[in-house]
Amino acid sequence: MKTPQNVEATLRELAEKGDTLNCYIYDTTEMRKKIAHLKNIMPAGVEVFYAMKANPHAAFLAAALEAGARGIEIASLGEAEKAVAAGFDASGLIYTGPGKSKEELFWAVDNSIRTVHIESLTEAHRLNAIAEKAGKTQDILLRINADFDIHEAQTTFSGGSKKFGIDEEKLSSMLPQIVALESLNFRGLHVYAASGVLNVADLLKNCELVFGMAKQIEADHPELLCDIIDFGGGFGVDYLETDHDFDPQAYADGLKALIESYGYQGRTFFLELGRYLAADSGWFCTEILDIKDSRGKKQVICAGGINHFRRPAALAINHPLAIVSLEKQIVFDEQESIRSESVYFGGPLCTGADKLANNVYVESADIGDIAVFGLAGAYGLTMSNMEFLSHERPQEIVLS
Ligand SMILES: *Cc1c(COP(=O)(O)O)cnc(C)c1O
C-alpha cells in the first residue's frame, strides 16, 4: 500500500505540533465515487443503501446522502437517530437486526420507516401489536436464514443454525401466520447470505436462490407478491491485496440477466453495502513508540492498539500497511530500527491479544514514524474496544 498524498501531508502537519500521533484520517472521495458508479450501472429497480454499522461517523453518512444513496440500513435506534440527524428521511430507513426492542420498534412505526425486516415470529407479533396500538400499518420484509452457504466468504449470515432470520424450511408454515397479522404489510424477502465476498459468481448464485425462493412463495401463496427483494450486503474488499477487487459491473450485468430471466422487471431490489463503500475511505494512523528485539523477533509498539483498531486481531488478518517516515526520534544511541524485515505490530494494551499486524514485511521504520493501516474506513473505530485500558479516544480527522 502507498499512503495517499493528502493523508501523508496531514500526518506531517500534525507531527509538527509534536504530540503523540494516533488518529483516523477519513477521505470519503472513494465512497462517493462508488455510490455514484453503482447508481449508474445497476439495473432498474436496484436501490443502494449504506449499511452504517461499517462506519457511523457523520462524514460517512454525509457522503452517502450527498452521493445519492437511497437510504440507510440501520440496526438500532442509535443508528436511526444518527441517520436522521445526518439528513436522511425516515422513509429511507430499512431496519434489520435479530433483537429489536419494543422502544425501537415503536420508533420505527411511529416514524413510518420504509421497511422493518422481521427476524422471527416473536418479532412479527411484537411489531404487529405495536403498530396496531399506534393505528398504523408497517411494511415488512421477512429475513430468511437460507439453506445455503457461501464458503469463501469472510462471515456467513446464512445456512446452518443462525440467530438471523427465519429458517427457510419453516417459512411455509410461518408465512400464513405472519401474513394474517393485520397491522403488518408483507412486501418481500431479505436474504443476506454472506459478507466479504470477492467472487461475483458466488453472490449472483445467492441472488438466483433468493429469486427461486420468491417464486416458490408466490406459487404457494398466490395472494402474496415479493415486491421487494433485499440481497443484504456482501460486496467484498480485497484486504489481503491480492489484486482481485470485487467487480461491480460483472455483478450488475449478472443481476440484470437474472431479473430478466425471472421476469422480475418492475420489482425493487435492495443492496445494503457497508465495507465495500466505506473501507477505502479511512486510514488508522498510529505513532511507533517503541521497537524491540524479543528473542529474535522485532516487536513494534504503537500508540493505539485493539482499543482503536480491533479488526486485524478480531479477524486474524493483516490490513495493508505503510510507514510514513518522520524525523527520526533519537531516544538513546542503541535504539532498534526496522530495515527490510518481517516484524510484529501491537498496541500499548496489557494483553497479548493486542495485535495490529503479524509477521509483516517492512522496508524501513524507526521510532517516531507513523504506521498507516489502510482499508480502515469500515469496521475501524466503531468495532474496537475503546474503553479497554481507558486510553484517550483517537482523533477522527475528515479531509473530505
Ligand atoms: C453488516 C450488515 C451489512 C453490511 O455488510 P458489509 O459486509 O459491510 O457490506 C448489511 N446488511 C446487514 C443486515 C448487516 O448486518
PDB file of C-alpha atoms in Angstrom, residues 20-179:
ATOM      1  CA  THR A  20       1.942  11.714  20.014  1.00  0.00           C
ATOM      2  CA  LEU A  21       0.105  10.869  16.841  1.00  0.00           C
ATOM      3  CA  ASN A  22      -2.816   8.453  16.907  1.00  0.00           C
ATOM      4  CA  CYS A  23      -5.811   9.079  14.705  1.00  0.00           C
ATOM      5  CA  TYR A  24      -8.143   8.001  11.956  1.00  0.00           C
ATOM      6  CA  ILE A  25      -7.991  10.013   8.756  1.00  0.00           C
ATOM      7  CA  TYR A  26     -11.070   9.914   6.539  1.00  0.00           C
ATOM      8  CA  ASP A  27     -11.400  10.967   2.923  1.00  0.00           C
ATOM      9  CA  THR A  28     -14.790   9.903   1.558  1.00  0.00           C
ATOM     10  CA  THR A  29     -13.995  10.674  -2.088  1.00  0.00           C
ATOM     11  CA  GLU A  30     -13.857   6.962  -2.970  1.00  0.00           C
ATOM     12  CA  MET A  31     -17.105   6.234  -1.162  1.00  0.00           C
ATOM     13  CA  ARG A  32     -18.897   8.966  -3.071  1.00  0.00           C
ATOM     14  CA  LYS A  33     -17.484   7.685  -6.359  1.00  0.00           C
ATOM     15  CA  LYS A  34     -18.564   4.137  -5.581  1.00  0.00           C
ATOM     16  CA  ILE A  35     -22.147   5.105  -4.768  1.00  0.00           C
ATOM     17  CA  ALA A  36     -22.412   7.237  -7.906  1.00  0.00           C
ATOM     18  CA  HIS A  37     -20.930   4.425 -10.008  1.00  0.00           C
ATOM     19  CA  LEU A  38     -23.271   1.779  -8.583  1.00  0.00           C
ATOM     20  CA  LYS A  39     -26.267   4.019  -9.208  1.00  0.00           C
ATOM     21  CA  ASN A  40     -25.094   4.342 -12.775  1.00  0.00           C
ATOM     22  CA  ILE A  41     -24.508   0.706 -13.595  1.00  0.00           C
ATOM     23  CA  MET A  42     -27.129  -1.217 -11.599  1.00  0.00           C
ATOM     24  CA  PRO A  43     -30.245  -2.487 -13.358  1.00  0.00           C
ATOM     25  CA  ALA A  44     -33.516  -0.571 -12.932  1.00  0.00           C
ATOM     26  CA  GLY A  45     -35.147  -1.197  -9.574  1.00  0.00           C
ATOM     27  CA  VAL A  46     -31.919  -1.593  -7.601  1.00  0.00           C
ATOM     28  CA  GLU A  47     -31.647   0.759  -4.630  1.00  0.00           C
ATOM     29  CA  VAL A  48     -28.356   1.234  -2.801  1.00  0.00           C
ATOM     30  CA  PHE A  49     -28.438   1.651   0.980  1.00  0.00           C
ATOM     31  CA  TYR A  50     -25.443   2.379   3.192  1.00  0.00           C
ATOM     32  CA  ALA A  51     -25.118  -0.178   5.996  1.00  0.00           C
ATOM     33  CA  MET A  52     -23.968   2.331   8.587  1.00  0.00           C
ATOM     34  CA  LYS A  53     -22.559  -0.130  11.085  1.00  0.00           C
ATOM     35  CA  ALA A  54     -19.442  -0.112   8.867  1.00  0.00           C
ATOM     36  CA  ASN A  55     -18.790   3.464   9.933  1.00  0.00           C
ATOM     37  CA  PRO A  56     -21.352   5.648  11.679  1.00  0.00           C
ATOM     38  CA  HIS A  57     -19.196   8.816  11.530  1.00  0.00           C
ATOM     39  CA  ALA A  58     -21.152  11.827  10.268  1.00  0.00           C
ATOM     40  CA  ALA A  59     -18.727  12.247   7.345  1.00  0.00           C
ATOM     41  CA  PHE A  60     -19.704   8.818   6.005  1.00  0.00           C
ATOM     42  CA  LEU A  61     -23.410   9.492   6.409  1.00  0.00           C
ATOM     43  CA  ALA A  62     -22.971  12.840   4.654  1.00  0.00           C
ATOM     44  CA  ALA A  63     -21.082  11.117   1.834  1.00  0.00           C
ATOM     45  CA  ALA A  64     -23.890   8.573   1.450  1.00  0.00           C
ATOM     46  CA  LEU A  65     -26.515  11.317   1.406  1.00  0.00           C
ATOM     47  CA  GLU A  66     -24.685  13.597  -0.997  1.00  0.00           C
ATOM     48  CA  ALA A  67     -23.717  10.814  -3.390  1.00  0.00           C
ATOM     49  CA  GLY A  68     -27.360   9.776  -3.618  1.00  0.00           C
ATOM     50  CA  ALA A  69     -27.648   6.564  -1.596  1.00  0.00           C
ATOM     51  CA  ARG A  70     -31.348   5.679  -1.379  1.00  0.00           C
ATOM     52  CA  GLY A  71     -31.148   5.438   2.389  1.00  0.00           C
ATOM     53  CA  ILE A  72     -29.537   3.800   5.382  1.00  0.00           C
ATOM     54  CA  GLU A  73     -29.683   0.266   6.681  1.00  0.00           C
ATOM     55  CA  ILE A  74     -29.998   0.631  10.441  1.00  0.00           C
ATOM     56  CA  ALA A  75     -29.840  -1.940  13.214  1.00  0.00           C
ATOM     57  CA  SER A  76     -30.500   0.138  16.315  1.00  0.00           C
ATOM     58  CA  LEU A  77     -32.324   3.229  17.476  1.00  0.00           C
ATOM     59  CA  GLY A  78     -28.970   4.948  17.919  1.00  0.00           C
ATOM     60  CA  GLU A  79     -28.199   4.373  14.255  1.00  0.00           C
ATOM     61  CA  ALA A  80     -31.666   5.596  13.294  1.00  0.00           C
ATOM     62  CA  GLU A  81     -31.113   8.830  15.189  1.00  0.00           C
ATOM     63  CA  LYS A  82     -27.695   9.382  13.606  1.00  0.00           C
ATOM     64  CA  ALA A  83     -29.120   8.767  10.131  1.00  0.00           C
ATOM     65  CA  VAL A  84     -31.926  11.249  10.688  1.00  0.00           C
ATOM     66  CA  ALA A  85     -29.512  13.805  12.160  1.00  0.00           C
ATOM     67  CA  ALA A  86     -27.406  13.418   9.002  1.00  0.00           C
ATOM     68  CA  GLY A  87     -30.393  14.431   6.877  1.00  0.00           C
ATOM     69  CA  PHE A  88     -31.892  11.102   5.843  1.00  0.00           C
ATOM     70  CA  ASP A  89     -35.643  10.925   5.763  1.00  0.00           C
ATOM     71  CA  ALA A  90     -37.179   8.184   7.911  1.00  0.00           C
ATOM     72  CA  SER A  91     -38.785   6.848   4.728  1.00  0.00           C
ATOM     73  CA  GLY A  92     -35.276   5.940   3.560  1.00  0.00           C
ATOM     74  CA  LEU A  93     -34.512   3.756   6.578  1.00  0.00           C
ATOM     75  CA  ILE A  94     -34.621  -0.025   6.471  1.00  0.00           C
ATOM     76  CA  TYR A  95     -34.314  -1.775   9.796  1.00  0.00           C
ATOM     77  CA  THR A  96     -32.576  -5.133  10.308  1.00  0.00           C
ATOM     78  CA  GLY A  97     -31.157  -6.963  13.313  1.00  0.00           C
ATOM     79  CA  PRO A  98     -32.066 -10.019  15.374  1.00  0.00           C
ATOM     80  CA  GLY A  99     -33.090  -8.270  18.600  1.00  0.00           C
ATOM     81  CA  LYS A 100     -35.119  -5.095  18.235  1.00  0.00           C
ATOM     82  CA  SER A 101     -36.562  -3.758  21.499  1.00  0.00           C
ATOM     83  CA  LYS A 102     -40.155  -2.586  21.825  1.00  0.00           C
ATOM     84  CA  GLU A 103     -38.948   1.016  22.093  1.00  0.00           C
ATOM     85  CA  GLU A 104     -37.012   0.594  18.857  1.00  0.00           C
ATOM     86  CA  LEU A 105     -39.946  -0.990  17.057  1.00  0.00           C
ATOM     87  CA  PHE A 106     -42.241   1.761  18.286  1.00  0.00           C
ATOM     88  CA  TRP A 107     -39.855   4.394  16.913  1.00  0.00           C
ATOM     89  CA  ALA A 108     -39.806   2.632  13.543  1.00  0.00           C
ATOM     90  CA  VAL A 109     -43.605   2.506  13.326  1.00  0.00           C
ATOM     91  CA  ASP A 110     -44.102   5.992  14.700  1.00  0.00           C
ATOM     92  CA  ASN A 111     -41.702   7.438  12.131  1.00  0.00           C
ATOM     93  CA  SER A 112     -43.096   5.363   9.248  1.00  0.00           C
ATOM     94  CA  ILE A 113     -39.751   3.963   8.141  1.00  0.00           C
ATOM     95  CA  ARG A 114     -39.543   2.156   4.811  1.00  0.00           C
ATOM     96  CA  THR A 115     -39.333  -1.458   5.944  1.00  0.00           C
ATOM     97  CA  VAL A 116     -38.785  -3.413   9.144  1.00  0.00           C
ATOM     98  CA  HIS A 117     -37.034  -6.705   8.474  1.00  0.00           C
ATOM     99  CA  ILE A 118     -38.694  -9.371  10.572  1.00  0.00           C
ATOM    100  CA  GLU A 119     -36.208 -11.815  12.073  1.00  0.00           C
ATOM    101  CA  SER A 120     -38.581 -14.151  13.949  1.00  0.00           C
ATOM    102  CA  LEU A 121     -42.192 -14.972  14.668  1.00  0.00           C
ATOM    103  CA  THR A 122     -41.872 -13.266  18.045  1.00  0.00           C
ATOM    104  CA  GLU A 123     -40.761 -10.089  16.357  1.00  0.00           C
ATOM    105  CA  ALA A 124     -43.647 -10.233  13.876  1.00  0.00           C
ATOM    106  CA  HIS A 125     -46.163 -10.477  16.720  1.00  0.00           C
ATOM    107  CA  ARG A 126     -44.415  -7.798  18.785  1.00  0.00           C
ATOM    108  CA  LEU A 127     -44.286  -5.361  15.867  1.00  0.00           C
ATOM    109  CA  ASN A 128     -47.890  -6.079  14.913  1.00  0.00           C
ATOM    110  CA  ALA A 129     -49.112  -5.266  18.427  1.00  0.00           C
ATOM    111  CA  ILE A 130     -47.128  -2.015  18.451  1.00  0.00           C
ATOM    112  CA  ALA A 131     -48.388  -0.986  15.008  1.00  0.00           C
ATOM    113  CA  GLU A 132     -51.961  -1.863  15.905  1.00  0.00           C
ATOM    114  CA  LYS A 133     -51.808   0.248  19.052  1.00  0.00           C
ATOM    115  CA  ALA A 134     -50.372   3.139  17.043  1.00  0.00           C
ATOM    116  CA  GLY A 135     -53.141   2.733  14.479  1.00  0.00           C
ATOM    117  CA  LYS A 136     -50.639   2.212  11.676  1.00  0.00           C
ATOM    118  CA  THR A 137     -49.626  -0.426   9.156  1.00  0.00           C
ATOM    119  CA  GLN A 138     -45.922  -1.200   8.823  1.00  0.00           C
ATOM    120  CA  ASP A 139     -44.277  -2.535   5.668  1.00  0.00           C
ATOM    121  CA  ILE A 140     -42.107  -5.565   6.402  1.00  0.00           C
ATOM    122  CA  LEU A 141     -39.650  -7.850   4.704  1.00  0.00           C
ATOM    123  CA  LEU A 142     -39.074 -11.333   6.058  1.00  0.00           C
ATOM    124  CA  ARG A 143     -35.465 -12.139   6.699  1.00  0.00           C
ATOM    125  CA  ILE A 144     -34.759 -15.726   5.734  1.00  0.00           C
ATOM    126  CA  ASN A 145     -31.951 -17.927   7.007  1.00  0.00           C
ATOM    127  CA  ALA A 146     -31.466 -19.676   3.699  1.00  0.00           C
ATOM    128  CA  ASP A 147     -30.335 -23.231   3.488  1.00  0.00           C
ATOM    129  CA  PHE A 148     -27.163 -22.447   1.601  1.00  0.00           C
ATOM    130  CA  ASP A 149     -23.730 -21.248   2.409  1.00  0.00           C
ATOM    131  CA  ILE A 150     -21.082 -19.211   0.619  1.00  0.00           C
ATOM    132  CA  HIS A 151     -17.906 -20.944   1.620  1.00  0.00           C
ATOM    133  CA  GLU A 152     -15.371 -18.357   0.543  1.00  0.00           C
ATOM    134  CA  ALA A 153     -16.989 -15.543   2.473  1.00  0.00           C
ATOM    135  CA  GLN A 154     -15.306 -13.860   5.437  1.00  0.00           C
ATOM    136  CA  THR A 155     -18.504 -14.106   7.513  1.00  0.00           C
ATOM    137  CA  THR A 156     -21.697 -16.009   6.804  1.00  0.00           C
ATOM    138  CA  PHE A 157     -25.139 -14.916   7.934  1.00  0.00           C
ATOM    139  CA  SER A 158     -26.994 -17.824   6.427  1.00  0.00           C
ATOM    140  CA  GLY A 159     -27.009 -21.606   6.404  1.00  0.00           C
ATOM    141  CA  GLY A 160     -26.905 -23.856   9.472  1.00  0.00           C
ATOM    142  CA  SER A 161     -28.190 -22.727  12.862  1.00  0.00           C
ATOM    143  CA  LYS A 162     -28.109 -18.920  12.914  1.00  0.00           C
ATOM    144  CA  LYS A 163     -29.516 -16.157  15.065  1.00  0.00           C
ATOM    145  CA  PHE A 164     -30.507 -14.248  11.937  1.00  0.00           C
ATOM    146  CA  GLY A 165     -33.860 -14.580  10.234  1.00  0.00           C
ATOM    147  CA  ILE A 166     -36.356 -17.390   9.917  1.00  0.00           C
ATOM    148  CA  ASP A 167     -35.141 -20.785   8.761  1.00  0.00           C
ATOM    149  CA  GLU A 168     -36.072 -21.298   5.135  1.00  0.00           C
ATOM    150  CA  GLU A 169     -37.762 -24.651   5.791  1.00  0.00           C
ATOM    151  CA  LYS A 170     -40.060 -23.100   8.443  1.00  0.00           C
ATOM    152  CA  LEU A 171     -41.217 -20.396   6.080  1.00  0.00           C
ATOM    153  CA  SER A 172     -44.192 -22.187   4.561  1.00  0.00           C
ATOM    154  CA  SER A 173     -45.733 -22.886   7.973  1.00  0.00           C
ATOM    155  CA  MET A 174     -44.952 -19.442   9.425  1.00  0.00           C
ATOM    156  CA  LEU A 175     -45.879 -17.327   6.464  1.00  0.00           C
ATOM    157  CA  PRO A 176     -49.681 -17.643   6.818  1.00  0.00           C
ATOM    158  CA  GLN A 177     -49.382 -16.633  10.490  1.00  0.00           C
ATOM    159  CA  ILE A 178     -47.329 -13.567   9.667  1.00  0.00           C
ATOM    160  CA  VAL A 179     -49.484 -12.534   6.739  1.00  0.00           C
TER     161      VAL A 179
END
